[in-house]
Structures are given as C-alpha cells and as structure tokens.
mmCIF file of N, CA and C in Angstrom:
data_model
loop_
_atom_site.group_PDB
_atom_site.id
_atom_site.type_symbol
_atom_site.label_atom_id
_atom_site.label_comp_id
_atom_site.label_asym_id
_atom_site.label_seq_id
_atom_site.Cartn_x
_atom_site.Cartn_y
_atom_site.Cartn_z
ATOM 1 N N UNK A 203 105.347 214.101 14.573
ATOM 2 C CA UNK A 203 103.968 214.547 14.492
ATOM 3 C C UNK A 203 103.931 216.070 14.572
ATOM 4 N N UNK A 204 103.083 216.803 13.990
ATOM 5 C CA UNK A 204 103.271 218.083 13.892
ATOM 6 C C UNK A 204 102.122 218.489 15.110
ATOM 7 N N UNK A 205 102.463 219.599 15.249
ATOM 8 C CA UNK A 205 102.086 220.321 16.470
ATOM 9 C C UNK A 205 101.326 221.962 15.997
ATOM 10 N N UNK A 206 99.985 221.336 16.551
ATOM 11 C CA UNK A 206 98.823 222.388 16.166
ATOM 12 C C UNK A 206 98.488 223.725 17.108
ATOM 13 N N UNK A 207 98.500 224.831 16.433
ATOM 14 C CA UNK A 207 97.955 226.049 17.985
ATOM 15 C C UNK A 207 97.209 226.889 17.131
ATOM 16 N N UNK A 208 96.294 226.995 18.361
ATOM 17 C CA UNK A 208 95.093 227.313 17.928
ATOM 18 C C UNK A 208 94.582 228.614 18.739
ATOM 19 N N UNK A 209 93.943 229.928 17.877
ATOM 20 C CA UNK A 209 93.907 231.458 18.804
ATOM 21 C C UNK A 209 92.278 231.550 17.761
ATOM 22 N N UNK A 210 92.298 232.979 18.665
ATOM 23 C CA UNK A 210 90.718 233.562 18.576
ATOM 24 C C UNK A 210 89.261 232.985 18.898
ATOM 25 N N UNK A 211 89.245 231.912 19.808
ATOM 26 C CA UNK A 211 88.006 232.043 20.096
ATOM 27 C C UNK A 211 87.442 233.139 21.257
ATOM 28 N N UNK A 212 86.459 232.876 21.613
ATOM 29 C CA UNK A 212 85.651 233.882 22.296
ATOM 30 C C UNK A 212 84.335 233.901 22.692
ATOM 31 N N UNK A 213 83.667 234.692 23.117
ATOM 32 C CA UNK A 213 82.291 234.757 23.344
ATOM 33 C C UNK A 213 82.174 236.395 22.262
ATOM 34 N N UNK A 214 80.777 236.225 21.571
ATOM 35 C CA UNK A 214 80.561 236.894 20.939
ATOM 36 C C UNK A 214 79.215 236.800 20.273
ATOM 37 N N UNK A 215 78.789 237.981 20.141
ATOM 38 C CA UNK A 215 76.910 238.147 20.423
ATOM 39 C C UNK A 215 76.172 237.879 18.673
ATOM 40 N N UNK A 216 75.327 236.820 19.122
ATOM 41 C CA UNK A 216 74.448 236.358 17.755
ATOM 42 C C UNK A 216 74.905 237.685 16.946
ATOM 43 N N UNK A 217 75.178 237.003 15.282
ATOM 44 C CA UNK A 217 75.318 238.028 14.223
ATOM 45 C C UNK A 217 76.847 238.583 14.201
ATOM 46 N N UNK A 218 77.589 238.204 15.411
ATOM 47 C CA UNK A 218 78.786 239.089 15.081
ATOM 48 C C UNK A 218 79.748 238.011 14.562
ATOM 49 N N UNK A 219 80.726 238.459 14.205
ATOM 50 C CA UNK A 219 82.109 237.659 13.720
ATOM 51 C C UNK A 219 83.252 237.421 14.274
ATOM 52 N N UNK A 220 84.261 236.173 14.596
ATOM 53 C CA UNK A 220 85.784 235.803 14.974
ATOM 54 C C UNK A 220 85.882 235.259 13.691
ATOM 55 N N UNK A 221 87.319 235.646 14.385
ATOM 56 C CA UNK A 221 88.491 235.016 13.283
ATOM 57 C C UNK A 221 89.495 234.018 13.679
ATOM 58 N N UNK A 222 89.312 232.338 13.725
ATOM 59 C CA UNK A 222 90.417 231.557 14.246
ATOM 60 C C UNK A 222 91.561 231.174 13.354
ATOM 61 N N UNK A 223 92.511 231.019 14.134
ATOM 62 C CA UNK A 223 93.487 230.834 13.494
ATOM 63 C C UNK A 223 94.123 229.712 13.946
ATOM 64 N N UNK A 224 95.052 229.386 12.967
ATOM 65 C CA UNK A 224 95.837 227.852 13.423
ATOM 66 C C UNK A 224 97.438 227.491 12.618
ATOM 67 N N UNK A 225 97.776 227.493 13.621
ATOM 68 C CA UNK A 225 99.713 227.826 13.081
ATOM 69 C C UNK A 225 100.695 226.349 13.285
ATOM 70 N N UNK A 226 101.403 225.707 12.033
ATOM 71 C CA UNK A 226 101.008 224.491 12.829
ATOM 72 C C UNK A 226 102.955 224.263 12.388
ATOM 73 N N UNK A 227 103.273 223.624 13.145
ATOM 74 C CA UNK A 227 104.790 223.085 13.439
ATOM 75 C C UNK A 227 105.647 222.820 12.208
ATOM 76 N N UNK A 228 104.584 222.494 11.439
ATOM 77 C CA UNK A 228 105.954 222.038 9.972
ATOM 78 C C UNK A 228 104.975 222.535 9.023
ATOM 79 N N UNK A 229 105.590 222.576 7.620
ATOM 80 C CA UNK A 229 104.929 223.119 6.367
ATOM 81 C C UNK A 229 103.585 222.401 6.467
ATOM 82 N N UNK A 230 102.686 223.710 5.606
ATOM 83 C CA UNK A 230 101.255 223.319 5.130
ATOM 84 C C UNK A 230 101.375 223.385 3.815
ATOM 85 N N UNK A 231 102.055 223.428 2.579
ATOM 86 C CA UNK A 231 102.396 223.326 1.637
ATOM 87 C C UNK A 231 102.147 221.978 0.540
ATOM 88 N N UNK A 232 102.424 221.299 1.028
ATOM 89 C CA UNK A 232 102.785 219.632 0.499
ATOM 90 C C UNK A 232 101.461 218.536 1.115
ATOM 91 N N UNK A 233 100.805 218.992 1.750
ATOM 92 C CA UNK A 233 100.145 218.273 2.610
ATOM 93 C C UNK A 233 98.259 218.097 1.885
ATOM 94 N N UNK A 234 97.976 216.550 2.584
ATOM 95 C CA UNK A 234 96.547 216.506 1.907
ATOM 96 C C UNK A 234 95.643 216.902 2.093
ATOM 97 N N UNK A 235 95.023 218.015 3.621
ATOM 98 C CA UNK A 235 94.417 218.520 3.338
ATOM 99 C C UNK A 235 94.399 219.213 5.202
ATOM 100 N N UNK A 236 93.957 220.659 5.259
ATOM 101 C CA UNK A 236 93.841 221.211 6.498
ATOM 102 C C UNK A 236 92.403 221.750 6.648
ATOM 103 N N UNK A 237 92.193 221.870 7.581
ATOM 104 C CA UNK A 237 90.935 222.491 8.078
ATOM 105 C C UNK A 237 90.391 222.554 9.610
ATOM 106 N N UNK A 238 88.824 222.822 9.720
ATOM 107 C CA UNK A 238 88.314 223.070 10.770
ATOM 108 C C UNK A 238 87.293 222.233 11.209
ATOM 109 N N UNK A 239 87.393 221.311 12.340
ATOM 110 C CA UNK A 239 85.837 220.482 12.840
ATOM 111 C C UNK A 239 85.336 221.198 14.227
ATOM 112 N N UNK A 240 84.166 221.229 14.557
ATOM 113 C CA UNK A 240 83.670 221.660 15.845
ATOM 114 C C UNK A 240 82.966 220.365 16.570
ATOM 115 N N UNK A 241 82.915 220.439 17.549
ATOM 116 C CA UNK A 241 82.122 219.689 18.468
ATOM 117 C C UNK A 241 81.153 220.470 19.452
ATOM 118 N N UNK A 242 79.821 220.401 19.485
ATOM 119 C CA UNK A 242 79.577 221.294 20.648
ATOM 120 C C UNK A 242 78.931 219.781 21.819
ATOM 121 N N UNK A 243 78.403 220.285 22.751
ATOM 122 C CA UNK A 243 78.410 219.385 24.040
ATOM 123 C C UNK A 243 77.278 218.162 23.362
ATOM 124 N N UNK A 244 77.465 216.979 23.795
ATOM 125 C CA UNK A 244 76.583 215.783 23.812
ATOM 126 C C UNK A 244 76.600 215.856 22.152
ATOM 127 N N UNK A 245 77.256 216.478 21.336
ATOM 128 C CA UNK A 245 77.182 216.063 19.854
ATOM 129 C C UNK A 245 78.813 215.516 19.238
ATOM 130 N N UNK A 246 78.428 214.789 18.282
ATOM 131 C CA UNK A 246 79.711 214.255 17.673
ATOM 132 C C UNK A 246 80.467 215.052 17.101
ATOM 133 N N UNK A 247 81.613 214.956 16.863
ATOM 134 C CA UNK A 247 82.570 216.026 15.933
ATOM 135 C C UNK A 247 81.916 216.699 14.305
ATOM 136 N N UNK A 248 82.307 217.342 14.132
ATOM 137 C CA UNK A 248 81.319 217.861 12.430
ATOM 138 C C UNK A 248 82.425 218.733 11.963
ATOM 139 N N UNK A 249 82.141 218.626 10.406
ATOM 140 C CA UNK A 249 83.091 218.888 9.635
ATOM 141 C C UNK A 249 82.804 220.195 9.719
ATOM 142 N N UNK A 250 83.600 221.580 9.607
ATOM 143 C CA UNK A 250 83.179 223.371 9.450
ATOM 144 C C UNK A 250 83.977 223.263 8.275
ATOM 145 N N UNK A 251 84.825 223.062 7.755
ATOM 146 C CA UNK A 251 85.563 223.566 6.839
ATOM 147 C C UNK A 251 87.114 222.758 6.499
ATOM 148 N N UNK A 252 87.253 222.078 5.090
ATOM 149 C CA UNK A 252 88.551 222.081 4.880
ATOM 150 C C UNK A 252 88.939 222.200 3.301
ATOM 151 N N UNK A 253 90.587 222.250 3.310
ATOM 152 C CA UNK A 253 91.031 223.100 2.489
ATOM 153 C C UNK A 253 91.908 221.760 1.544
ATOM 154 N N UNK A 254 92.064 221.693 0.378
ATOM 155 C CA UNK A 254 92.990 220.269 -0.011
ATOM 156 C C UNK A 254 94.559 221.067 -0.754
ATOM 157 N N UNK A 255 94.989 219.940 -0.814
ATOM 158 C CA UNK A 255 96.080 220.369 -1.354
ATOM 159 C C UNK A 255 96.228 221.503 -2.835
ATOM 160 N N UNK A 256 95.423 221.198 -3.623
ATOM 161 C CA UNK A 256 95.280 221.827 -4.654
ATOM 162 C C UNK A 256 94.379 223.084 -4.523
ATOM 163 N N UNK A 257 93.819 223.593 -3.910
ATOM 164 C CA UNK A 257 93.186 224.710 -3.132
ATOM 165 C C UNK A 257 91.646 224.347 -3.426
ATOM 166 N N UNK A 258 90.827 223.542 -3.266
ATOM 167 C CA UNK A 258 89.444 223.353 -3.654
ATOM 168 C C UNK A 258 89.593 223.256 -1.946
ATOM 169 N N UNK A 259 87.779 223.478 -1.675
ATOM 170 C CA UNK A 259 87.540 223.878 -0.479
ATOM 171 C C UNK A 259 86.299 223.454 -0.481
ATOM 172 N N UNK A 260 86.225 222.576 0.804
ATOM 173 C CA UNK A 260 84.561 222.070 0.957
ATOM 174 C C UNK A 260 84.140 222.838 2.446
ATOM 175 N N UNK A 261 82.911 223.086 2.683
ATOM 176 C CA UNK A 261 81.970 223.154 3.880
ATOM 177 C C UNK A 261 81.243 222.299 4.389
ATOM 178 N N UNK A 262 81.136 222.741 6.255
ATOM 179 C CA UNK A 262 79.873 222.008 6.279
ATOM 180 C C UNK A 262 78.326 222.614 5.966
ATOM 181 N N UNK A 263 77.480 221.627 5.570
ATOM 182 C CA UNK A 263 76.617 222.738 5.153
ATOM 183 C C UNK A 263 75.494 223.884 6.100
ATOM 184 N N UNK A 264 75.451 223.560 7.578
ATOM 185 C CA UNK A 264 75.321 224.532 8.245
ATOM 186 C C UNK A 264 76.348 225.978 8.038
ATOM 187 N N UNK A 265 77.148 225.812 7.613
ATOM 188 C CA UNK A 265 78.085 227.395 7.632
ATOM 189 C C UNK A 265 78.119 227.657 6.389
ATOM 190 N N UNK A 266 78.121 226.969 5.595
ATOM 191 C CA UNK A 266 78.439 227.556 3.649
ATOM 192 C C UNK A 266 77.583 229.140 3.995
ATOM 193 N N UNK A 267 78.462 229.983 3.124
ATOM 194 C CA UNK A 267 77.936 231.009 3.261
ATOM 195 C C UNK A 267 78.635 232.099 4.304
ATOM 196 N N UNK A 268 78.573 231.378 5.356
ATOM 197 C CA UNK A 268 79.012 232.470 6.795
ATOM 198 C C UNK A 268 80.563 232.324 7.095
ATOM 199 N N UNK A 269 80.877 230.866 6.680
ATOM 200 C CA UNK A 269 82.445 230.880 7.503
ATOM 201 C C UNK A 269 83.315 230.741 5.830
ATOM 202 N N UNK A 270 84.425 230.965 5.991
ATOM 203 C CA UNK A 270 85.817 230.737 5.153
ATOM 204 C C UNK A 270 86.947 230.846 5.371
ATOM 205 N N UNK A 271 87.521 229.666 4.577
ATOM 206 C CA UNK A 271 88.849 229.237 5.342
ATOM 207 C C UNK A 271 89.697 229.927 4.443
ATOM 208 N N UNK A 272 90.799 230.013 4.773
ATOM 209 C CA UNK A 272 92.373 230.894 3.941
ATOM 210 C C UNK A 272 93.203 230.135 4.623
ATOM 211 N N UNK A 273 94.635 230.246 3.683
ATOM 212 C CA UNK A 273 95.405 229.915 4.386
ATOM 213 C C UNK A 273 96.645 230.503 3.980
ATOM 214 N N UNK A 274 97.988 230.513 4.448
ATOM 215 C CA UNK A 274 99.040 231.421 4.499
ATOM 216 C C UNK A 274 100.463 230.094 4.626
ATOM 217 N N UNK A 275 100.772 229.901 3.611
ATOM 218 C CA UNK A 275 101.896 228.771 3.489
ATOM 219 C C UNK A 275 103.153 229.458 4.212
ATOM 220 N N UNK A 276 103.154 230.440 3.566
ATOM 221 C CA UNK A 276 104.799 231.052 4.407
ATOM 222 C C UNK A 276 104.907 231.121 5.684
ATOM 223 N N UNK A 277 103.472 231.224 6.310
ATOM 224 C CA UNK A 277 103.349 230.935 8.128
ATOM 225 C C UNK A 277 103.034 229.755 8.788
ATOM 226 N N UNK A 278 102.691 229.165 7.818
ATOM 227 C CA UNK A 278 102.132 227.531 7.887
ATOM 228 C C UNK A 278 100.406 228.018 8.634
ATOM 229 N N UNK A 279 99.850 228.508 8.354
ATOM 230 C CA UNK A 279 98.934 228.973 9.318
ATOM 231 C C UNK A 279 97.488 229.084 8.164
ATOM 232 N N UNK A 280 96.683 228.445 8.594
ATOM 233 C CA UNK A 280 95.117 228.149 8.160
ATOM 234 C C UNK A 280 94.166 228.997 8.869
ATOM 235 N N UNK A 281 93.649 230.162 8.768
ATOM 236 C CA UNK A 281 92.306 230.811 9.412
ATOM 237 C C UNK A 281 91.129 230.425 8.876
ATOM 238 N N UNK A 282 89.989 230.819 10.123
ATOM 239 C CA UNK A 282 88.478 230.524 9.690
ATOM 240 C C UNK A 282 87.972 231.591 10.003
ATOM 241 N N UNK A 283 87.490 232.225 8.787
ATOM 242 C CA UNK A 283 86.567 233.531 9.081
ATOM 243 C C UNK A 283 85.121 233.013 9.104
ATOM 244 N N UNK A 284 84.459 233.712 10.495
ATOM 245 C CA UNK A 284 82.958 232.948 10.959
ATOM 246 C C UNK A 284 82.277 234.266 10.946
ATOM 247 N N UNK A 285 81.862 234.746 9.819
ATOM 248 C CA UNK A 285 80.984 235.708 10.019
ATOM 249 C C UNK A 285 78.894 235.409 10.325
ATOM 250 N N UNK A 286 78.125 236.476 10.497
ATOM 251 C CA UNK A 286 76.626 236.114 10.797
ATOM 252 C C UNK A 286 76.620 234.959 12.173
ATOM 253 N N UNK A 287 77.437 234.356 12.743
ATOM 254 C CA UNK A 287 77.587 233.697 13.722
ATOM 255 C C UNK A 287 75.973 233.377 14.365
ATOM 256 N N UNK A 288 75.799 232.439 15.201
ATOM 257 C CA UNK A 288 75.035 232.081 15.585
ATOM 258 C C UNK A 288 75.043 231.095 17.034
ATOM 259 N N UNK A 289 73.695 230.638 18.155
ATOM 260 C CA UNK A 289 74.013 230.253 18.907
ATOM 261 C C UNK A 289 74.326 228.775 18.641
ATOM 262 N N UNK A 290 73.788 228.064 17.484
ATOM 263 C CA UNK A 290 74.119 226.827 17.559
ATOM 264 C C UNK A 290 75.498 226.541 16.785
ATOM 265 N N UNK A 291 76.045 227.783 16.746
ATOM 266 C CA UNK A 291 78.039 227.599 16.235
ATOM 267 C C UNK A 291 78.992 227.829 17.259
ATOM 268 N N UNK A 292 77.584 227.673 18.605
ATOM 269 C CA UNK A 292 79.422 227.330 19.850
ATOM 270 C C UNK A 292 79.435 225.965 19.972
ATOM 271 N N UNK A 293 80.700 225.575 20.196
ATOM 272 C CA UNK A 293 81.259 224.925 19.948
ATOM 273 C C UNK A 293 82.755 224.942 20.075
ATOM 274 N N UNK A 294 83.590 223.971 20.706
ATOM 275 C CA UNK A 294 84.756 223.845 20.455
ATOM 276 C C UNK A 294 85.460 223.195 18.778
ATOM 277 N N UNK A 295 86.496 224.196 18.641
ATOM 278 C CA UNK A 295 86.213 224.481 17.349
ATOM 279 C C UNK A 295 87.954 223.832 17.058
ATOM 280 N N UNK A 296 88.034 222.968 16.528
ATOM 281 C CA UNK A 296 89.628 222.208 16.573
ATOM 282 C C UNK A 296 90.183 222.207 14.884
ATOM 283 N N UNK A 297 91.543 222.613 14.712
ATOM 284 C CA UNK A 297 91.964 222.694 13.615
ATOM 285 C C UNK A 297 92.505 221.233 13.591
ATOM 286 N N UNK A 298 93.049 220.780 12.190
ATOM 287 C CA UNK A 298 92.921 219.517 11.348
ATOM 288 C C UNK A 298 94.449 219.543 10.165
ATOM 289 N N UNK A 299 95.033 218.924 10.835
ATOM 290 C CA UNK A 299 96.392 218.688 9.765
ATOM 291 C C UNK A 299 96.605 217.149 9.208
ATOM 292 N N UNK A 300 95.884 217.144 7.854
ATOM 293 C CA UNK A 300 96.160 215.646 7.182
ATOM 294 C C UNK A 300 97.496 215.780 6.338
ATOM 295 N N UNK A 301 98.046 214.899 6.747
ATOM 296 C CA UNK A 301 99.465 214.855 5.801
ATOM 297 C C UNK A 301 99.004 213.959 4.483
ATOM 298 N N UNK A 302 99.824 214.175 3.417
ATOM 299 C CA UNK A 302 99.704 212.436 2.565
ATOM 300 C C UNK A 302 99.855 211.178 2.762
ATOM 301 N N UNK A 303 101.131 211.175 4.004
ATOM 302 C CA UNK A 303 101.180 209.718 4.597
ATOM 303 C C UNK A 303 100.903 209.984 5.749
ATOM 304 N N UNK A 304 99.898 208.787 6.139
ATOM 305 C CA UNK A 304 100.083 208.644 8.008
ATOM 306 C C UNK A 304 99.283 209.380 8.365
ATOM 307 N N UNK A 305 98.924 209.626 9.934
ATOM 308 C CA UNK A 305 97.671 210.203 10.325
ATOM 309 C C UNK A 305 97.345 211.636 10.881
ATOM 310 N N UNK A 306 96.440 211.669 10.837
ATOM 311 C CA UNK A 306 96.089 213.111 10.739
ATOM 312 C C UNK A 306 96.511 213.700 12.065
ATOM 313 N N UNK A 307 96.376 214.965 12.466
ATOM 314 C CA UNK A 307 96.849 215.555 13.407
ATOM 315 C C UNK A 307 95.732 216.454 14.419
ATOM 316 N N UNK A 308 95.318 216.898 14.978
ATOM 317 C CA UNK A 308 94.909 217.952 15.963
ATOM 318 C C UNK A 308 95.449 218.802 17.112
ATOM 319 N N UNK A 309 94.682 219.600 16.851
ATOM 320 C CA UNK A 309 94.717 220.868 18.073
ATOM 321 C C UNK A 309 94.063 220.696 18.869
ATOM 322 N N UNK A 310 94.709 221.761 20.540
ATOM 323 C CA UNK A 310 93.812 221.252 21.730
ATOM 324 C C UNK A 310 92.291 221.400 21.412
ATOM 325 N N UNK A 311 91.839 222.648 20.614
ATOM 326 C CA UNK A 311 90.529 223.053 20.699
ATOM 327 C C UNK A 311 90.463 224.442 21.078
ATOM 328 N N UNK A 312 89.875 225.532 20.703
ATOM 329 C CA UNK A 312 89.476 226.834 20.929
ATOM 330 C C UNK A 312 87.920 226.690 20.808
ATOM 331 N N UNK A 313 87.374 227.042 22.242
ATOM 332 C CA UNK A 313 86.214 227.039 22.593
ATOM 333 C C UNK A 313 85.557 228.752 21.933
ATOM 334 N N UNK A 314 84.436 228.373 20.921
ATOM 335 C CA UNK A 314 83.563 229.957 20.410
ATOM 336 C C UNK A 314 82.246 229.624 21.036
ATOM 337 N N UNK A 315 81.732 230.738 21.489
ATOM 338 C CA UNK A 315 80.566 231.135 22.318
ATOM 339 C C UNK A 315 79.830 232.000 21.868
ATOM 340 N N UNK A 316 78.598 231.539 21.168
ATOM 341 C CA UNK A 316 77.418 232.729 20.288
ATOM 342 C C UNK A 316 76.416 232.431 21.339
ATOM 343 N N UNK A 317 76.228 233.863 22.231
ATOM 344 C CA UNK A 317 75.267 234.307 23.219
ATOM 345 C C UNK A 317 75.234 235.481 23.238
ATOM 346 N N UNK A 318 73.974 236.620 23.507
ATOM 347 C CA UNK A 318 73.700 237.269 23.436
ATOM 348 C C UNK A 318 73.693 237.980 25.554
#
C-alpha cells in the first residue's frame, strides 16, 4: 500500500492563499487517478479536486475557479493551489491515491483554517 504525506496547511486570513502538497511512496505516473477531498466538522467527505491518469482534471464545484491541482511525476508529488480562500474551505484537507487495481489510498489529513 502506498504511503501518503501531506504539508502546508495552516491558518490563513479570508482571501489569502496555501499551497498543499502531497508526496506519496511509489510512482504517480501509471496510476488512475490522484487528488484532494476535505472534510470539515459534522460534514461528510467532498470531493476539492482530482487529477486522472491522462491529465483531465475535475473540481468540486465550490472551488472551480480558486483551487488547482499540478502534479510532479519525478517527485511523485500532487499540489493544491487554494487561492481567494474562504471560511467555509477549513477543513481537513486529505490527499487521494487511486491505483488501477485495488484500493485507493489516503493521507493522515492537513488541517486549513480560513479565519480572519
């Protein structure tokens, strides 16, 4: 099973921007699809962003617009740029490794905090 780590969250004031990142144990190359879900408290998991093998890229549609994902094969490593930020985008924010076979993977979670 591959092994997810996850940097840059933070607290950071309505309107401003982080950058998370996610570096993950074996190639992102070959694989069906990576990305980003958040959870914030008393709500279910939600899709922010993922990336497929062939490089097409979906959102969720609260962020289209503000966040975008990249990713960096030679590091194995997927970022989410969250710009215009807002208070209802804190949230623990967990990266997402689907292989082609077999099941998907996660990270502990990097907690982001939009408060002023």
């Amino acid at each position: 099973q591959v092994q997810l780590e996850e940097s840059g969250g933070g607290l950071v004031q309505p309107g401003g921007s982080l950058r998370l990142s996610c570096t993950a144990s074996k190639s992102i190359r070959s694989i069906y699809a990576i990305g980003w879900y958040r959870q914030a408290p008393g709500k279910q998991r939600e899709l922010v962003g993922r990336m497929y093998n062939g490089g097409s890229t979906i959102y969720g549609d609260s962020v289209k617009g503000r966040f975008t994902i990249s990713r960096d094969n030679a590091k194995n490593m997927v970022n989410l740029q969250m710009n215009s930020l807002k208070p209802e985008d804190t949230a623990v924010y967990y990266c997402n490794y689907a292989p082609l076979v077999g099941a998907s993977s996660w990270g502990q979670g990097t907690q982001v905090t939009v408060s002023s």
